[in-house]
mmCIF file of C-alpha atoms in Angstrom:
data_model
loop_
_atom_site.group_PDB
_atom_site.id
_atom_site.type_symbol
_atom_site.label_atom_id
_atom_site.label_comp_id
_atom_site.label_asym_id
_atom_site.label_seq_id
_atom_site.Cartn_x
_atom_site.Cartn_y
_atom_site.Cartn_z
ATOM 1 C CA MET A 1 -0.034 -0.002 0.000
ATOM 2 C CA LYS A 2 1.334 3.432 -0.955
ATOM 3 C CA ALA A 3 1.013 6.335 1.380
ATOM 4 C CA THR A 4 1.853 10.028 1.387
ATOM 5 C CA VAL A 5 2.641 11.964 4.526
ATOM 6 C CA LEU A 6 2.410 15.684 4.468
ATOM 7 C CA VAL A 7 4.322 17.425 7.242
ATOM 8 C CA ARG A 8 3.612 21.052 7.860
ATOM 9 C CA PRO A 9 4.997 23.660 10.224
ATOM 10 C CA LYS A 10 2.326 24.221 12.940
ATOM 11 C CA ALA A 11 0.253 27.350 12.538
ATOM 12 C CA GLY A 12 1.688 30.406 14.254
ATOM 13 C CA ILE A 13 5.236 29.094 14.420
ATOM 14 C CA LEU A 14 7.973 31.229 12.816
ATOM 15 C CA ASP A 15 8.655 29.646 9.351
ATOM 16 C CA PRO A 16 11.767 31.215 7.952
ATOM 17 C CA GLN A 17 11.691 29.022 4.877
ATOM 18 C CA GLY A 18 8.145 30.018 4.119
ATOM 19 C CA ASN A 19 9.080 33.688 4.660
ATOM 20 C CA ALA A 20 12.045 33.349 2.267
ATOM 21 C CA VAL A 21 9.736 31.908 -0.438
ATOM 22 C CA LEU A 22 7.292 34.704 0.126
ATOM 23 C CA THR A 23 9.949 37.344 -0.187
ATOM 24 C CA GLY A 24 11.423 35.527 -3.306
ATOM 25 C CA LEU A 25 8.014 35.510 -4.950
ATOM 26 C CA GLY A 26 7.643 39.252 -4.319
ATOM 27 C CA HIS A 27 10.980 39.882 -5.946
ATOM 28 C CA LEU A 28 9.907 37.959 -9.010
ATOM 29 C CA GLY A 29 6.879 40.208 -9.257
ATOM 30 C CA PHE A 30 4.305 37.589 -7.949
ATOM 31 C CA ASN A 31 2.573 40.071 -5.740
ATOM 32 C CA GLY A 32 -0.632 39.291 -3.929
ATOM 33 C CA VAL A 33 0.644 36.239 -2.205
ATOM 34 C CA ARG A 34 -0.366 36.567 1.430
ATOM 35 C CA THR A 35 1.384 33.646 3.052
ATOM 36 C CA ALA A 36 3.791 30.863 2.129
ATOM 37 C CA HIS A 37 4.697 27.878 4.244
ATOM 38 C CA VAL A 38 7.182 25.155 3.420
ATOM 39 C CA GLY A 39 6.671 21.639 4.695
ATOM 40 C CA ARG A 40 7.842 18.175 3.738
ATOM 41 C CA LEU A 41 6.366 15.286 1.643
ATOM 42 C CA VAL A 42 7.231 11.676 2.548
ATOM 43 C CA GLU A 43 6.180 8.811 0.275
ATOM 44 C CA LEU A 44 6.014 5.426 1.824
ATOM 45 C CA GLU A 45 5.347 1.952 0.428
ATOM 46 C CA LEU A 46 4.039 -0.462 3.019
ATOM 47 C CA ASP A 47 3.482 -4.217 3.193
ATOM 48 C CA GLU A 48 0.364 -3.546 5.215
ATOM 49 C CA THR A 49 -2.752 -3.748 3.122
ATOM 50 C CA ASP A 50 -5.337 -2.830 5.724
ATOM 51 C CA PRO A 51 -6.075 0.963 5.617
ATOM 52 C CA ALA A 52 -6.785 1.295 9.262
ATOM 53 C CA LYS A 53 -3.747 -0.595 10.305
ATOM 54 C CA ALA A 54 -1.617 1.334 7.855
ATOM 55 C CA ARG A 55 -2.835 4.628 9.266
ATOM 56 C CA ALA A 56 -2.032 3.622 12.807
ATOM 57 C CA LEU A 57 1.410 2.309 11.729
ATOM 58 C CA ILE A 58 2.200 5.549 9.898
ATOM 59 C CA ALA A 59 0.949 7.714 12.802
ATOM 60 C CA ALA A 60 3.369 5.897 15.067
ATOM 61 C CA MET A 61 6.201 6.529 12.539
ATOM 62 C CA CYS A 62 5.251 10.267 12.426
ATOM 63 C CA ASP A 63 5.166 10.609 16.203
ATOM 64 C CA GLN A 64 8.569 8.943 16.614
ATOM 65 C CA LEU A 65 10.562 10.148 13.638
ATOM 66 C CA ILE A 66 8.901 11.676 10.543
ATOM 67 C CA ALA A 67 7.453 14.756 12.373
ATOM 68 C CA ASN A 68 8.277 16.528 15.541
ATOM 69 C CA PRO A 69 4.979 17.118 17.207
ATOM 70 C CA LEU A 70 6.353 20.243 18.918
ATOM 71 C CA ILE A 71 6.568 22.179 15.766
ATOM 72 C CA GLU A 72 5.006 20.101 13.046
ATOM 73 C CA SER A 73 1.593 18.636 12.219
ATOM 74 C CA TYR A 74 1.155 15.816 9.738
ATOM 75 C CA GLU A 75 -1.494 14.432 7.391
ATOM 76 C CA ILE A 76 -1.690 10.866 6.057
ATOM 77 C CA GLU A 77 -3.066 10.009 2.630
ATOM 78 C CA LEU A 78 -3.485 6.472 1.541
ATOM 79 C CA GLU A 79 -3.702 5.579 -2.088
ATOM 80 C CA GLY A 80 -7.177 4.436 -2.868
ATOM 81 C CA ASP A 81 -8.519 5.275 0.591
ATOM 82 C CA ALA A 82 -10.276 8.605 1.078
ATOM 83 C CA MET B 1 53.257 6.338 36.515
ATOM 84 C CA ARG B 2 50.776 8.963 35.261
ATOM 85 C CA GLU B 3 47.953 9.707 37.749
ATOM 86 C CA ALA B 4 44.421 8.698 36.941
ATOM 87 C CA ARG B 5 42.449 11.485 35.306
ATOM 88 C CA PRO B 6 38.683 11.843 35.049
ATOM 89 C CA ARG B 7 37.466 9.899 31.952
ATOM 90 C CA ILE B 8 34.976 11.463 29.673
ATOM 91 C CA ALA B 9 33.336 9.790 26.679
ATOM 92 C CA VAL B 10 33.069 11.895 23.459
ATOM 93 C CA ILE B 11 30.671 10.327 21.007
ATOM 94 C CA THR B 12 31.302 10.295 17.313
ATOM 95 C CA PHE B 13 28.317 9.973 15.056
ATOM 96 C CA PRO B 14 28.609 9.734 11.218
ATOM 97 C CA GLY B 15 28.997 13.372 10.354
ATOM 98 C CA SER B 16 30.291 14.645 13.800
ATOM 99 C CA LEU B 17 33.057 17.038 13.184
ATOM 100 C CA ASP B 18 33.915 18.660 16.574
ATOM 101 C CA ASP B 19 34.754 15.385 18.278
ATOM 102 C CA ARG B 20 38.482 15.709 18.011
ATOM 103 C CA ASP B 21 38.483 19.403 19.119
ATOM 104 C CA MET B 22 36.351 18.341 22.095
ATOM 105 C CA CYS B 23 38.636 15.527 22.962
ATOM 106 C CA TRP B 24 41.657 17.918 22.802
ATOM 107 C CA ALA B 25 39.957 20.601 24.835
ATOM 108 C CA LEU B 26 38.886 18.149 27.576
ATOM 109 C CA GLY B 27 42.353 16.791 27.566
ATOM 110 C CA SER B 28 43.920 20.190 28.014
ATOM 111 C CA LEU B 29 41.713 20.633 31.113
ATOM 112 C CA GLY B 30 42.852 17.479 32.780
ATOM 113 C CA ALA B 31 40.438 14.859 31.536
ATOM 114 C CA GLU B 32 41.177 11.652 29.754
ATOM 115 C CA SER B 33 38.932 11.805 26.613
ATOM 116 C CA ILE B 34 37.659 8.453 25.343
ATOM 117 C CA PRO B 35 36.312 8.564 21.742
ATOM 118 C CA VAL B 36 33.222 6.369 21.462
ATOM 119 C CA TRP B 37 31.739 5.348 18.064
ATOM 120 C CA HIS B 38 28.030 5.702 17.821
ATOM 121 C CA ALA B 39 27.485 2.013 17.035
ATOM 122 C CA GLU B 40 28.724 0.916 20.489
ATOM 123 C CA GLU B 41 25.976 -0.351 22.734
ATOM 124 C CA GLU B 42 27.806 0.249 25.952
ATOM 125 C CA LEU B 43 29.693 3.238 27.320
ATOM 126 C CA PRO B 44 33.159 2.642 28.755
ATOM 127 C CA ASP B 45 33.558 3.460 32.521
ATOM 128 C CA VAL B 46 33.405 7.197 32.308
ATOM 129 C CA GLY B 47 32.324 10.024 34.579
ATOM 130 C CA ALA B 48 30.643 12.191 31.921
ATOM 131 C CA VAL B 49 29.519 11.978 28.298
ATOM 132 C CA VAL B 50 29.687 14.624 25.565
ATOM 133 C CA LEU B 51 27.798 14.742 22.301
ATOM 134 C CA PRO B 52 29.910 17.038 20.054
ATOM 135 C CA GLY B 53 28.886 19.289 17.171
ATOM 136 C CA GLY B 54 28.690 18.425 13.517
ATOM 137 C CA PHE B 55 26.100 17.288 10.982
ATOM 138 C CA SER B 56 25.196 13.797 12.092
ATOM 139 C CA TYR B 57 23.516 11.875 9.341
ATOM 140 C CA GLY B 58 23.760 14.912 7.095
ATOM 141 C CA ASP B 59 21.131 16.710 9.174
ATOM 142 C CA TYR B 60 18.581 14.747 7.112
ATOM 143 C CA LEU B 61 14.881 15.043 8.057
ATOM 144 C CA ARG B 62 15.677 17.312 11.087
ATOM 145 C CA CYS B 63 18.925 17.989 12.776
ATOM 146 C CA GLY B 64 19.671 15.201 15.225
ATOM 147 C CA ALA B 65 16.476 13.302 14.391
ATOM 148 C CA ILE B 66 18.234 10.158 13.095
ATOM 149 C CA ALA B 67 21.275 10.182 15.435
ATOM 150 C CA ARG B 68 19.039 9.742 18.369
ATOM 151 C CA PHE B 69 18.468 6.157 17.150
ATOM 152 C CA SER B 70 22.158 5.410 17.171
ATOM 153 C CA PRO B 71 22.813 2.273 19.384
ATOM 154 C CA VAL B 72 24.979 4.285 21.782
ATOM 155 C CA MET B 73 22.076 6.657 22.639
ATOM 156 C CA LYS B 74 20.386 3.929 24.687
ATOM 157 C CA ALA B 75 23.553 3.736 26.790
ATOM 158 C CA VAL B 76 23.535 7.486 26.991
ATOM 159 C CA GLU B 77 20.027 7.558 28.223
ATOM 160 C CA ARG B 78 20.789 4.954 30.922
ATOM 161 C CA PHE B 79 23.871 7.019 31.924
ATOM 162 C CA ALA B 80 21.702 10.110 32.223
ATOM 163 C CA ALA B 81 18.921 8.269 34.094
ATOM 164 C CA ASP B 82 21.632 7.255 36.586
ATOM 165 C CA GLY B 83 22.481 10.814 37.218
ATOM 166 C CA GLY B 84 25.605 11.072 34.971
ATOM 167 C CA ALA B 85 26.425 14.412 33.492
ATOM 168 C CA VAL B 86 25.687 14.509 29.725
ATOM 169 C CA LEU B 87 26.724 17.623 27.669
ATOM 170 C CA GLY B 88 25.576 18.301 24.123
ATOM 171 C CA THR B 89 27.097 21.115 22.105
ATOM 172 C CA CYS B 90 25.544 22.379 18.840
ATOM 173 C CA ASN B 91 24.541 19.196 16.936
ATOM 174 C CA GLY B 92 24.847 17.361 20.284
ATOM 175 C CA PHE B 93 22.249 19.772 21.635
ATOM 176 C CA GLN B 94 19.950 19.009 18.738
ATOM 177 C CA ILE B 95 20.296 15.284 19.221
ATOM 178 C CA LEU B 96 19.543 15.541 22.983
ATOM 179 C CA CYS B 97 16.362 17.560 22.159
ATOM 180 C CA GLU B 98 15.212 15.133 19.460
ATOM 181 C CA ALA B 99 15.895 12.217 21.952
ATOM 182 C CA GLY B 100 13.610 13.864 24.467
ATOM 183 C CA LEU B 101 16.418 14.140 27.021
ATOM 184 C CA LEU B 102 16.135 17.904 26.771
ATOM 185 C CA PRO B 103 13.045 20.113 26.328
ATOM 186 C CA GLY B 104 12.332 21.950 23.058
ATOM 187 C CA ILE B 105 13.866 21.793 19.646
ATOM 188 C CA LEU B 106 16.333 23.697 17.522
ATOM 189 C CA ARG B 107 14.851 25.413 14.428
ATOM 190 C CA PRO B 108 16.389 27.195 11.425
ATOM 191 C CA ASN B 109 17.904 30.547 12.292
ATOM 192 C CA ARG B 110 15.499 33.513 11.910
ATOM 193 C CA SER B 111 17.816 34.895 9.169
ATOM 194 C CA LEU B 112 17.908 31.558 7.368
ATOM 195 C CA ARG B 113 21.642 32.145 7.243
ATOM 196 C CA PHE B 114 24.359 29.939 8.659
ATOM 197 C CA ILE B 115 25.976 32.021 11.410
ATOM 198 C CA CYS B 116 29.612 31.745 12.288
ATOM 199 C CA ARG B 117 30.831 34.347 14.814
ATOM 200 C CA ASP B 118 31.504 35.001 18.450
ATOM 201 C CA THR B 119 28.503 35.563 20.749
ATOM 202 C CA THR B 120 28.132 36.541 24.487
ATOM 203 C CA ILE B 121 26.018 34.335 26.703
ATOM 204 C CA ARG B 122 24.914 35.015 30.322
ATOM 205 C CA VAL B 123 25.236 32.342 32.963
ATOM 206 C CA GLU B 124 21.708 31.884 34.555
ATOM 207 C CA ARG B 125 22.640 28.981 36.834
ATOM 208 C CA ALA B 126 25.914 27.930 38.481
ATOM 209 C CA ASP B 127 24.507 24.899 40.333
ATOM 210 C CA THR B 128 24.995 22.416 37.476
ATOM 211 C CA PRO B 129 27.778 20.089 36.589
ATOM 212 C CA PHE B 130 28.520 22.318 33.572
ATOM 213 C CA THR B 131 28.710 25.727 35.282
ATOM 214 C CA SER B 132 30.177 25.026 38.778
ATOM 215 C CA ARG B 133 33.193 27.194 37.853
ATOM 216 C CA CYS B 134 30.885 30.099 36.981
ATOM 217 C CA LYS B 135 28.643 32.409 38.949
ATOM 218 C CA PRO B 136 25.207 33.595 37.812
ATOM 219 C CA GLY B 137 25.592 36.675 35.706
ATOM 220 C CA TYR B 138 28.938 35.712 34.349
ATOM 221 C CA LEU B 139 29.258 36.705 30.640
ATOM 222 C CA LEU B 140 31.021 34.175 28.456
ATOM 223 C CA ARG B 141 32.414 34.844 25.011
ATOM 224 C CA LEU B 142 31.936 31.789 22.836
ATOM 225 C CA PRO B 143 31.724 31.053 19.062
ATOM 226 C CA ILE B 144 28.626 29.825 17.410
ATOM 227 C CA LYS B 145 28.436 28.095 13.936
ATOM 228 C CA HIS B 146 25.056 26.879 13.048
ATOM 229 C CA GLY B 147 22.290 27.148 10.559
ATOM 230 C CA GLU B 148 19.621 25.643 12.862
ATOM 231 C CA GLY B 149 20.224 27.036 16.324
ATOM 232 C CA ALA B 150 17.056 28.855 17.200
ATOM 233 C CA TRP B 151 15.696 27.053 20.362
ATOM 234 C CA PHE B 152 12.003 26.681 20.318
ATOM 235 C CA ALA B 153 9.373 25.798 22.851
ATOM 236 C CA ASP B 154 5.619 26.463 22.753
ATOM 237 C CA PRO B 155 4.269 28.818 25.458
ATOM 238 C CA GLU B 156 3.264 25.965 27.765
ATOM 239 C CA LEU B 157 6.635 24.293 27.559
ATOM 240 C CA LEU B 158 8.508 27.518 27.853
ATOM 241 C CA ALA B 159 6.542 28.427 31.051
ATOM 242 C CA GLU B 160 7.472 24.935 32.452
ATOM 243 C CA VAL B 161 11.118 25.334 31.546
ATOM 244 C CA GLU B 162 11.310 28.788 33.136
ATOM 245 C CA ALA B 163 9.427 27.690 36.287
ATOM 246 C CA ASN B 164 11.911 24.903 36.767
ATOM 247 C CA ASP B 165 14.904 27.163 36.166
ATOM 248 C CA GLN B 166 16.075 24.988 33.265
ATOM 249 C CA VAL B 167 17.596 27.797 31.246
ATOM 250 C CA VAL B 168 21.337 27.707 31.922
ATOM 251 C CA PHE B 169 22.596 30.278 29.338
ATOM 252 C CA ARG B 170 20.949 33.113 27.522
ATOM 253 C CA TYR B 171 22.393 35.236 24.681
ATOM 254 C CA THR B 172 22.853 38.878 25.353
ATOM 255 C CA ASP B 173 22.542 39.578 21.663
ATOM 256 C CA ASN B 174 20.232 36.870 20.394
ATOM 257 C CA PRO B 175 21.841 35.870 17.014
ATOM 258 C CA ASN B 176 19.335 33.277 15.746
ATOM 259 C CA GLY B 177 15.809 34.078 16.993
ATOM 260 C CA ALA B 178 15.887 31.675 19.905
ATOM 261 C CA ILE B 179 12.793 31.859 22.148
ATOM 262 C CA ALA B 180 13.523 33.765 25.330
ATOM 263 C CA ASP B 181 17.137 34.262 24.183
ATOM 264 C CA VAL B 182 17.882 30.666 25.168
ATOM 265 C CA ALA B 183 21.394 29.510 24.398
ATOM 266 C CA GLY B 184 21.491 26.440 26.591
ATOM 267 C CA VAL B 185 18.952 24.453 28.682
ATOM 268 C CA CYS B 186 19.187 21.521 31.017
ATOM 269 C CA ASN B 187 16.771 18.817 32.027
ATOM 270 C CA ARG B 188 14.664 19.037 35.208
ATOM 271 C CA GLU B 189 17.299 17.130 37.120
ATOM 272 C CA GLY B 190 20.085 19.439 35.923
ATOM 273 C CA ASN B 191 22.456 16.612 34.867
ATOM 274 C CA VAL B 192 21.818 16.884 31.066
ATOM 275 C CA MET B 193 22.544 20.095 29.219
ATOM 276 C CA GLY B 194 22.835 21.287 25.678
ATOM 277 C CA LEU B 195 24.031 24.667 24.304
ATOM 278 C CA MET B 196 24.568 25.974 20.777
ATOM 279 C CA PRO B 197 27.734 27.858 21.351
ATOM 280 C CA HIS B 198 31.087 25.879 21.268
ATOM 281 C CA PRO B 199 33.055 25.796 24.535
ATOM 282 C CA GLU B 200 35.650 23.462 22.994
ATOM 283 C CA HIS B 201 36.687 26.201 20.493
ATOM 284 C CA ALA B 202 37.276 28.686 23.292
ATOM 285 C CA VAL B 203 39.561 27.082 25.865
ATOM 286 C CA ASP B 204 42.657 29.205 25.257
ATOM 287 C CA PRO B 205 43.145 32.935 24.779
ATOM 288 C CA LEU B 206 44.968 31.955 21.652
ATOM 289 C CA LEU B 207 41.640 30.785 20.238
ATOM 290 C CA GLY B 208 40.114 34.288 20.831
ATOM 291 C CA SER B 209 38.585 33.299 24.173
ATOM 292 C CA GLY B 210 39.261 31.022 27.115
ATOM 293 C CA ASP B 211 35.732 31.260 28.549
ATOM 294 C CA GLY B 212 34.743 27.772 27.278
ATOM 295 C CA ALA B 213 37.168 26.395 29.773
ATOM 296 C CA LEU B 214 34.857 27.382 32.567
ATOM 297 C CA ILE B 215 32.189 25.159 31.272
ATOM 298 C CA LEU B 216 34.373 22.177 30.304
ATOM 299 C CA ALA B 217 36.544 22.429 33.444
ATOM 300 C CA SER B 218 33.238 22.173 35.458
ATOM 301 C CA LEU B 219 32.369 19.011 33.572
ATOM 302 C CA VAL B 220 35.853 17.570 34.140
ATOM 303 C CA GLU B 221 35.447 18.224 37.826
ATOM 304 C CA ALA B 222 31.955 16.580 37.886
ATOM 305 C CA ALA B 223 33.330 13.523 36.022
ATOM 306 C CA GLY B 224 36.124 13.311 38.589
ATOM 307 C CA VAL B 225 33.678 13.338 41.508
ATOM 308 C CA ARG B 226 31.505 10.687 39.889
ATOM 309 C CA LEU B 227 34.469 8.402 39.372
ATOM 310 C CA GLY B 228 36.230 9.250 42.637
ATOM 311 C CA VAL B 229 39.214 10.671 40.763
ATOM 312 C CA PRO B 230 40.356 14.075 41.728
ATOM 313 C CA ALA B 231 40.345 16.400 38.784
#
């Protein structure tokens, strides 16, 4: 089963990368962009075929390694499971 | 016969780069530095442990996030739980935070630039194994060299850290955007500490400052007390 994990900086946390992108866009003439945040995308391929079990497994991975809950939130998307 | 000296383990992770400087600095202050490879599952008989600076595992994912799973970290956790002094500098600080041995996390500098210059930090606590040679209010001149050194804690965690007096050092001229000017924090028990500046690069006036010796000599002394070896 294929899964995608989206890791985002938590709202309200200083995001220097996002700010740099925002400034860069302004320099290029892309005005009218209000905010920009930069996160991370992790693609996983699992042996597990049960969506509920896969979600629980990936959540454990996120809590222990893929994200740091102090500053990041994450979202799990499973292929073929809405 | 040479007299026994306090033994201190200096851990080398893949990508550590201040390990040799740390060994040299501790040696110059009377310790016997023992290099320990990260794949070791046990620590040698030492009185203190140091996690040096560098870019362990290429800083992939988040700084220190992968090094915390090195086999030696289990032994470091046991050593800390037993009350042993554990010091992390720079990347070592990041690893200790990711391992949950220290509160908070290190984030990219506010400027997004890698900063390499001297900074001044103020000693907030002198009752730790890392600052026994200092007094509260001492100003230490130490170099920093990091891209991700802005210590962060959310308001609840910061309140807890402040209430427990866990801030050991604060910048007088916050270089990186650290919350509450934090340059170094310790755990609740006070035996694990991390700081972003590099004491090992400032142990001799020839290096621009000797102030780092106050921190490392404190640690050498603590290691000697734990081992029953006079420093």
